[in-house]
GROMACS .gro file of C-alpha atoms in nm:
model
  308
    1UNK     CA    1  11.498  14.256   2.237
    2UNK     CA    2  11.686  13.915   2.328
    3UNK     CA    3  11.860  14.131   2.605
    4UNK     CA    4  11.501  14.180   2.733
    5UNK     CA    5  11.390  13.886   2.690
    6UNK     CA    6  11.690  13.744   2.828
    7UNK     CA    7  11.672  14.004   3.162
    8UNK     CA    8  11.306  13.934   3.221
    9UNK     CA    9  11.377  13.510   3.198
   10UNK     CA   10  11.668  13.582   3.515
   11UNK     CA   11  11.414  13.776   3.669
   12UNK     CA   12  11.182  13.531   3.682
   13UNK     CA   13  11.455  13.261   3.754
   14UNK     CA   14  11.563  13.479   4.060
   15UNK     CA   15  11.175  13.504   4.184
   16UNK     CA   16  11.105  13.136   4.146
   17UNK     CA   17  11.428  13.054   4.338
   18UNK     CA   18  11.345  13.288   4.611
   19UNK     CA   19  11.002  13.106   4.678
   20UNK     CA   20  11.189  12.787   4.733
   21UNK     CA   21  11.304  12.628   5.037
   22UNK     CA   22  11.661  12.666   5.073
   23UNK     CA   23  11.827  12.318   4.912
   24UNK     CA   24  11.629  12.355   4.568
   25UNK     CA   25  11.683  12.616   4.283
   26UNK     CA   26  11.624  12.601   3.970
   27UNK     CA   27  11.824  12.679   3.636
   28UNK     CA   28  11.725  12.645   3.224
   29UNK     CA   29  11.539  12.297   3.246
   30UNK     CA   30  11.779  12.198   3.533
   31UNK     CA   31  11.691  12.162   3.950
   32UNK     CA   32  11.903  12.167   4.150
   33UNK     CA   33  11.977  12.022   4.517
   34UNK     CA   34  12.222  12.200   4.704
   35UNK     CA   35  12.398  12.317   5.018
   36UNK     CA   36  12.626  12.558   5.176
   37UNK     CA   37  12.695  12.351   5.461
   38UNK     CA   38  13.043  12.210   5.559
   39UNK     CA   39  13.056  11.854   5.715
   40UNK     CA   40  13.247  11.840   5.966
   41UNK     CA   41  13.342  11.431   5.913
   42UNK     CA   42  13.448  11.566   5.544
   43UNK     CA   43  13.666  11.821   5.688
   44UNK     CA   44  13.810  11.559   5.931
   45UNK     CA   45  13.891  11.316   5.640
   46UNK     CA   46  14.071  11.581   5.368
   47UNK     CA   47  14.280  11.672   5.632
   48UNK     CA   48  14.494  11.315   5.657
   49UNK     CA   49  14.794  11.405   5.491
   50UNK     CA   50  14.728  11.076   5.248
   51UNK     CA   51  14.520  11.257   5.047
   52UNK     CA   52  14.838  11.443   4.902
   53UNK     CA   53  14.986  11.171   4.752
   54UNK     CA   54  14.675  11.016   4.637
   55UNK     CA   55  14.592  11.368   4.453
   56UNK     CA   56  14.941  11.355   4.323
   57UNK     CA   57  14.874  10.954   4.191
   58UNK     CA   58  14.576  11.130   4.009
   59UNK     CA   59  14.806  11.414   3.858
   60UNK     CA   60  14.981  11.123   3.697
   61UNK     CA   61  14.663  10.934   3.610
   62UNK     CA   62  14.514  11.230   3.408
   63UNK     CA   63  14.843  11.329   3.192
   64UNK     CA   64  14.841  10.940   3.120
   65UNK     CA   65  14.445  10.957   2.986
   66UNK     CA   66  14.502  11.284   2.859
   67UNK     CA   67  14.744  11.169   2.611
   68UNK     CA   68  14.608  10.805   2.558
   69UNK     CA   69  14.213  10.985   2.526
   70UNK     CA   70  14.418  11.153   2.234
   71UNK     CA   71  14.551  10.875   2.094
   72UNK     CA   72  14.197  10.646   2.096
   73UNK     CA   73  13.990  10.958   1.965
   74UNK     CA   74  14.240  11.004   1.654
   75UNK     CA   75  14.189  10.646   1.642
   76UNK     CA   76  13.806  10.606   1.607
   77UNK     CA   77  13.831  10.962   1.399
   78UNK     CA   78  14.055  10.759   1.143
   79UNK     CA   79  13.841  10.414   1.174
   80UNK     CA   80  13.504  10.661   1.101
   81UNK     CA   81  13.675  10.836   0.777
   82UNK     CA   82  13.701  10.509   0.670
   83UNK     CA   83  13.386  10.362   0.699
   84UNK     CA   84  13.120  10.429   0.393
   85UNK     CA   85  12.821  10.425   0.579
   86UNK     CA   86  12.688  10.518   0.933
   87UNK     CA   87  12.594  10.285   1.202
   88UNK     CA   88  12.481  10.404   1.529
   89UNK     CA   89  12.776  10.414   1.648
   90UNK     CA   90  12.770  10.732   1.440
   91UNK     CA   91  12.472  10.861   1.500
   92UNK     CA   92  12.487  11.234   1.713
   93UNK     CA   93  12.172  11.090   1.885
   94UNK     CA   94  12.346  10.836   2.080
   95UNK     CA   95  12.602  11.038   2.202
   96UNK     CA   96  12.334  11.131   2.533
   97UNK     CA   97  12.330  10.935   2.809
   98UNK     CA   98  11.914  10.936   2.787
   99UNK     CA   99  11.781  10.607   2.846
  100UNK     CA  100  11.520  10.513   2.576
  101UNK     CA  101  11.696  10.758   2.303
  102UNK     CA  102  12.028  10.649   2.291
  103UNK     CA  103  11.966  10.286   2.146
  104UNK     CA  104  12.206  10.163   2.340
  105UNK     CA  105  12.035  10.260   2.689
  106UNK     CA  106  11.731  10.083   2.651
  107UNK     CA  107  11.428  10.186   2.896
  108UNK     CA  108  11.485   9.880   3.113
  109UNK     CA  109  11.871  10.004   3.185
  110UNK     CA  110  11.755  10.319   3.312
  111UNK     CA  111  11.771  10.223   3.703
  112UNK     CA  112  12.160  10.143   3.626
  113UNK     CA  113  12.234  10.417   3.403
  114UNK     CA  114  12.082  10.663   3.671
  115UNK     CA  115  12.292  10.492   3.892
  116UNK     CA  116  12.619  10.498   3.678
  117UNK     CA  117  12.586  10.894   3.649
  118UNK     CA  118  12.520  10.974   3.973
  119UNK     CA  119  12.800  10.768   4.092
  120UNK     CA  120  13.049  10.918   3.784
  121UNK     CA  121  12.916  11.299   3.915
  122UNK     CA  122  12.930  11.244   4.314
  123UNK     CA  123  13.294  11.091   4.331
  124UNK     CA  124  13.432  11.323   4.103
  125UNK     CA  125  13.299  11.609   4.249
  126UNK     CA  126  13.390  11.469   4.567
  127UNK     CA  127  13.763  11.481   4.451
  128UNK     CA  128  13.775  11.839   4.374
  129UNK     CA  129  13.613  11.916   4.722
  130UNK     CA  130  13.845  11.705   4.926
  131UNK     CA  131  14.146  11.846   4.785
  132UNK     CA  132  13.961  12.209   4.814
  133UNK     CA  133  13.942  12.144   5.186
  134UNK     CA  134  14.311  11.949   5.240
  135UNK     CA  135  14.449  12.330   5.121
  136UNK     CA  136  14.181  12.504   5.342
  137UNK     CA  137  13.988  12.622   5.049
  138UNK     CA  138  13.661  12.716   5.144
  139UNK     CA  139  13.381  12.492   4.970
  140UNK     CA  140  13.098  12.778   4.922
  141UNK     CA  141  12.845  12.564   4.771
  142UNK     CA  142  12.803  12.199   4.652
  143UNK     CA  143  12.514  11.986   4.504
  144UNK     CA  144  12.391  11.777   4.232
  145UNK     CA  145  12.216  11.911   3.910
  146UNK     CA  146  11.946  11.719   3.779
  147UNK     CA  147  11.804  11.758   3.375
  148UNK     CA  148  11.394  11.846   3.378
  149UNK     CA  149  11.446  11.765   3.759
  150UNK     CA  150  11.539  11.343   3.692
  151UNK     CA  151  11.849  11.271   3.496
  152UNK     CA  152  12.178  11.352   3.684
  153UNK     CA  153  12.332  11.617   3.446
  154UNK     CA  154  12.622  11.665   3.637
  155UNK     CA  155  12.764  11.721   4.020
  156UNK     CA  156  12.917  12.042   4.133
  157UNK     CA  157  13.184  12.186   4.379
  158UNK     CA  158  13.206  12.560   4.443
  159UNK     CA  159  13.556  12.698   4.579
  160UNK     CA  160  13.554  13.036   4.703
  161UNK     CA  161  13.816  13.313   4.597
  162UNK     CA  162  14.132  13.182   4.789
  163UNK     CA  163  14.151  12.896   4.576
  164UNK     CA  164  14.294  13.166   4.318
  165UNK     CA  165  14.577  13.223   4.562
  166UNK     CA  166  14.639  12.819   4.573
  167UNK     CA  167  14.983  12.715   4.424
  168UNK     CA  168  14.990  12.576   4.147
  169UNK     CA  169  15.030  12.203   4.281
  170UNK     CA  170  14.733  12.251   4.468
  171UNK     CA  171  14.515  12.376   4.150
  172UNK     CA  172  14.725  12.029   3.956
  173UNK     CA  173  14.589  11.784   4.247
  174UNK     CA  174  14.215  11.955   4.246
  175UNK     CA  175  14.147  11.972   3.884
  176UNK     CA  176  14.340  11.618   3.788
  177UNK     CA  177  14.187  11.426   4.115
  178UNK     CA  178  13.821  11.412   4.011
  179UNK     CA  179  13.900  11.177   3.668
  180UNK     CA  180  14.096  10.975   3.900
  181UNK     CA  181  13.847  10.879   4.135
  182UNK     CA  182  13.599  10.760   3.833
  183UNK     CA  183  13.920  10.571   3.688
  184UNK     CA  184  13.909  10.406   4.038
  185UNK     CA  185  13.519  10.329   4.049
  186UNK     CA  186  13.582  10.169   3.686
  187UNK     CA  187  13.860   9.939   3.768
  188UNK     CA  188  13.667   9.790   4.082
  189UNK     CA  189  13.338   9.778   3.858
  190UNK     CA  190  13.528   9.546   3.625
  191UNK     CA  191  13.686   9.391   3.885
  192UNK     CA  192  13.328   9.310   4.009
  193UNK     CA  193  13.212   9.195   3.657
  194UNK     CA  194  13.535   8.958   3.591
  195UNK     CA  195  13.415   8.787   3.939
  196UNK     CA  196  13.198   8.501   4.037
  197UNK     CA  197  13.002   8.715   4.161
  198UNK     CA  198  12.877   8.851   3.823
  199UNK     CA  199  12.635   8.676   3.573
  200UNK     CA  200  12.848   8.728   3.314
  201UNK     CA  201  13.191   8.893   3.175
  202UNK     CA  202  13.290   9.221   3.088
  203UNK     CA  203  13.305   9.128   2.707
  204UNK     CA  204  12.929   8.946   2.766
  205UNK     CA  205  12.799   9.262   2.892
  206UNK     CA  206  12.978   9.486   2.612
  207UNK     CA  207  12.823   9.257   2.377
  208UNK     CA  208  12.500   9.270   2.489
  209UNK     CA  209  12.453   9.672   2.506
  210UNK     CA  210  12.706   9.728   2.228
  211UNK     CA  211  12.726   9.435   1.986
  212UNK     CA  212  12.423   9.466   1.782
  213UNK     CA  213  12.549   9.803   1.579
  214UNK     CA  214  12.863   9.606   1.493
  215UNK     CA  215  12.679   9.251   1.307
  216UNK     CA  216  12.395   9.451   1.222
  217UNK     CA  217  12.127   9.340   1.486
  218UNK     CA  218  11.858   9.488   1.710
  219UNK     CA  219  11.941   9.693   2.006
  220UNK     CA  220  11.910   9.484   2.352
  221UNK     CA  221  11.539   9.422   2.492
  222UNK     CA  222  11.418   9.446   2.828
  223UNK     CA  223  11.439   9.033   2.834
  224UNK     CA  224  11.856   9.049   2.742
  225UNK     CA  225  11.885   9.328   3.032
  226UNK     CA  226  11.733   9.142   3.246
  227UNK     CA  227  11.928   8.820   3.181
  228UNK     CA  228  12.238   9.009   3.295
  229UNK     CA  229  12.126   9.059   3.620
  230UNK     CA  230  12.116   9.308   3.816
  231UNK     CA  231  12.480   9.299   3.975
  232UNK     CA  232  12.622   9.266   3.598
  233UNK     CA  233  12.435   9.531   3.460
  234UNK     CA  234  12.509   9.755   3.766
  235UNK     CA  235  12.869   9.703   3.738
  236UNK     CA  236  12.886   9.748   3.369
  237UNK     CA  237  12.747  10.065   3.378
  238UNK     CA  238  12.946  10.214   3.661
  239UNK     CA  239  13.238  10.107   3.469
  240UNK     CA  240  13.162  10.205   3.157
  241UNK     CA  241  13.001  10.569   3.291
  242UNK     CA  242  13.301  10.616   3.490
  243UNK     CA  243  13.511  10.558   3.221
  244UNK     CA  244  13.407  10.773   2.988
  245UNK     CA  245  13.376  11.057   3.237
  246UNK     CA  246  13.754  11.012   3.284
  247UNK     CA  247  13.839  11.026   2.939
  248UNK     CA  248  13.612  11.307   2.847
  249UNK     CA  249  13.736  11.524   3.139
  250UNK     CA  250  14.111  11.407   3.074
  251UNK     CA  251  14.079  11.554   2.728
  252UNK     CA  252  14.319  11.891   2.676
  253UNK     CA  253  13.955  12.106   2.592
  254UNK     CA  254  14.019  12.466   2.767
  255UNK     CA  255  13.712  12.412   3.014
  256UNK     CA  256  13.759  12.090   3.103
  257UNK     CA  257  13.964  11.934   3.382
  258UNK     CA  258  14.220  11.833   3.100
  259UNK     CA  259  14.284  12.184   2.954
  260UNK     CA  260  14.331  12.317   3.312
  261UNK     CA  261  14.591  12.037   3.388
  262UNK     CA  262  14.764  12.149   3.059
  263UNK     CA  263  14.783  12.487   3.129
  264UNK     CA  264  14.912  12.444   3.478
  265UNK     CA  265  15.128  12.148   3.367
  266UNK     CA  266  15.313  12.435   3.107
  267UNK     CA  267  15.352  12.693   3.320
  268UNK     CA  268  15.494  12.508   3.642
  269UNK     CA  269  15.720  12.324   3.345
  270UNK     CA  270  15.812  12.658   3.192
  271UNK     CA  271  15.976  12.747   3.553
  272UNK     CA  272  16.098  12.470   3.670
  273UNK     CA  273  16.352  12.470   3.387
  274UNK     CA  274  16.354  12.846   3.330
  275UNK     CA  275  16.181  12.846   3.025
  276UNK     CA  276  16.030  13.180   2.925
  277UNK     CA  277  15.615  13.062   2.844
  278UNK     CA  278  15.424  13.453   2.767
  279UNK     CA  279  15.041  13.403   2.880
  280UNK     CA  280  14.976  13.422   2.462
  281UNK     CA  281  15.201  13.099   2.409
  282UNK     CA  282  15.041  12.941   2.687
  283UNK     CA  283  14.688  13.042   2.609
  284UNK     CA  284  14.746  12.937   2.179
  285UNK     CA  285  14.875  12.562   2.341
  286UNK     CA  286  14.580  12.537   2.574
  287UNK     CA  287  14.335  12.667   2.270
  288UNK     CA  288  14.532  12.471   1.989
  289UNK     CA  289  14.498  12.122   2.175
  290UNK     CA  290  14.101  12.214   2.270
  291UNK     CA  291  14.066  12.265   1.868
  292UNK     CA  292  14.204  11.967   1.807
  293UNK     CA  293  14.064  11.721   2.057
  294UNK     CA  294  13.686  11.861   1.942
  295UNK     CA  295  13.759  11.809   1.586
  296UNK     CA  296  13.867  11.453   1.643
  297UNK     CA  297  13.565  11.404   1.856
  298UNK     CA  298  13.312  11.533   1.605
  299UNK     CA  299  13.533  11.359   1.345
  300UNK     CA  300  13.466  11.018   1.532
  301UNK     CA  301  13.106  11.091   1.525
  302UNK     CA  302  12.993  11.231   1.233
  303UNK     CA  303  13.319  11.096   1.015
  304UNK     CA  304  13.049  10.860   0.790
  305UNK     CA  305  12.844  11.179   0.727
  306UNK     CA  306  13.141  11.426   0.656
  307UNK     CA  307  13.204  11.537   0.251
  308UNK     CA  308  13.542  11.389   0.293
   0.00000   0.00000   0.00000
């Protein structure tokens, strides 16, 4: 019966899609924008030979957040167990970048949350593509998906088959270069907000969004948001946003960017010092450190909740 059902819901899916004009299709509560075109001024940029150190900078970049994420989720897993009750910082709810139900995305930040994601999605995605097209991998499809056809959900990059052929430094550069380029979008967003030119300083901003669930206040109004300005709150959320998207793709979780990195990282380390690594030791690393890093997570979250 759910096969069916399940059948009959992709046939539908497939109809809809073919009624559409060619950019748009549409997924489980999800549109999405799209192409199969190449540029060629995107072509003509991944192939400056810069681009192979800079995707080698981020190779570095993600094996540092991949083990400091580790480090500052076993860190707010611990500081959870310990606390007897739970704040918002605890609650599940608040863990969804949806302006007006996470408490700390109020309505009025919507326009620079928005903003934040779509930023976080495009130059990550970006990433992966340019290094897809430095190696002369293919891009088949690209485009942004957006959640009941408004919130940016995420950005995607499609490489076609050859990219299975890549060596294994190119796979390292495309899967570690996307968290990279939000770690660089964060640093000149906070950059921006330690300026002159911002209303106010990184730790005013944090406070604002942030520091009511720690003294026990009211989450931020549409008057506080608006006091930031709109440059401070702009920045603050492209920082923060891009942050988190590097740590949360940096983490060693088996479909991630991280647990790719990991898996590569293994095997080119396993031959470069002769190291005999079978596909099951490889695969029980990969699988051990994704069981980990989700515990810790849900730990972090829920840790006020859990029968501990």
């Amino acid at each position: 019966m759910i096969a069916s059902l399940r059948a009959r819901l992709d046939a539908l899916e497939a109809r809809v899609n073919d009624a559409l004009p060619g950019p748009v299709k549409v997924g489980f509560l999800t549109l999405y924008l799209f192409s199969t075109a190449s540029a060629d001024r995107f072509d003509a940029l991944a192939s400056r030979p810069a681009w192979d150190r800079w995707a080698d900078a981020g190779v570095a970049t993600l094996l540092t957040l991949q083990v400091g994420g580790m480090a500052l989720v076993a860190g707010a897993a611990r500081q959870a167990l310990g606390r007897t009750r739970a704040t918002a910082l605890n609650d599940p709810v608040n863990t969804v970048a949806l302006p007006g139900v996470n408490e700390f995305m109020p309505l009025a930040a919507a326009p620079y949350v928005v903003a934040g994601l779509v930023v976080a999605t495009v130059v990550h995605e970006a990433g992966h593509a340019l290094v897809c097209r430095r190696a002369n991998v293919a891009v088949t499809e690209w485009g942004v998906a957006l959640l009941f056809g408004v919130l940016p959900l995420a950005a995607y990059v499609l490489p076609d088959e050859t990219i299975d052929d890549a060596s294994v430094r190119t796979k390292l550069r495309m899967y570690a270069v996307g968290a990279f380029h939000n770690v660089v979008v964060a640093v000149v967003a906070l950059a921006v907000l330690a300026s002159p030119l911002s209303a106010g300083s990184p730790l005013s901003a944090y406070l604002t969004y942030f520091g009511w669930a720690l003294t026990g206040g009211s989450p931020p109004t549409a008057a506080t948001v608006a006091s930031l300005g709109v440059l401070t709150n702009l920045a603050f959320w492209l920082a923060l946003l891009n942050a988190n998207f590097a740590l949360l793709n940096a983490l060693p979780v088996s479909v991630f960017d991280g647990g790719r990195v990991l898996a590569l990282a293994l095997r080119a380390s396993a031959d470069r010092f002769g190291v005999p690594l079978s596909p099951l030791a490889e695969s029980a690393v990969v699988h051990g450190a994704s069981l980990l890093a989700v515990a810790l997570v849900v730990v972090a979250v829920l840790g006020p909740a859990l029968p501990v």
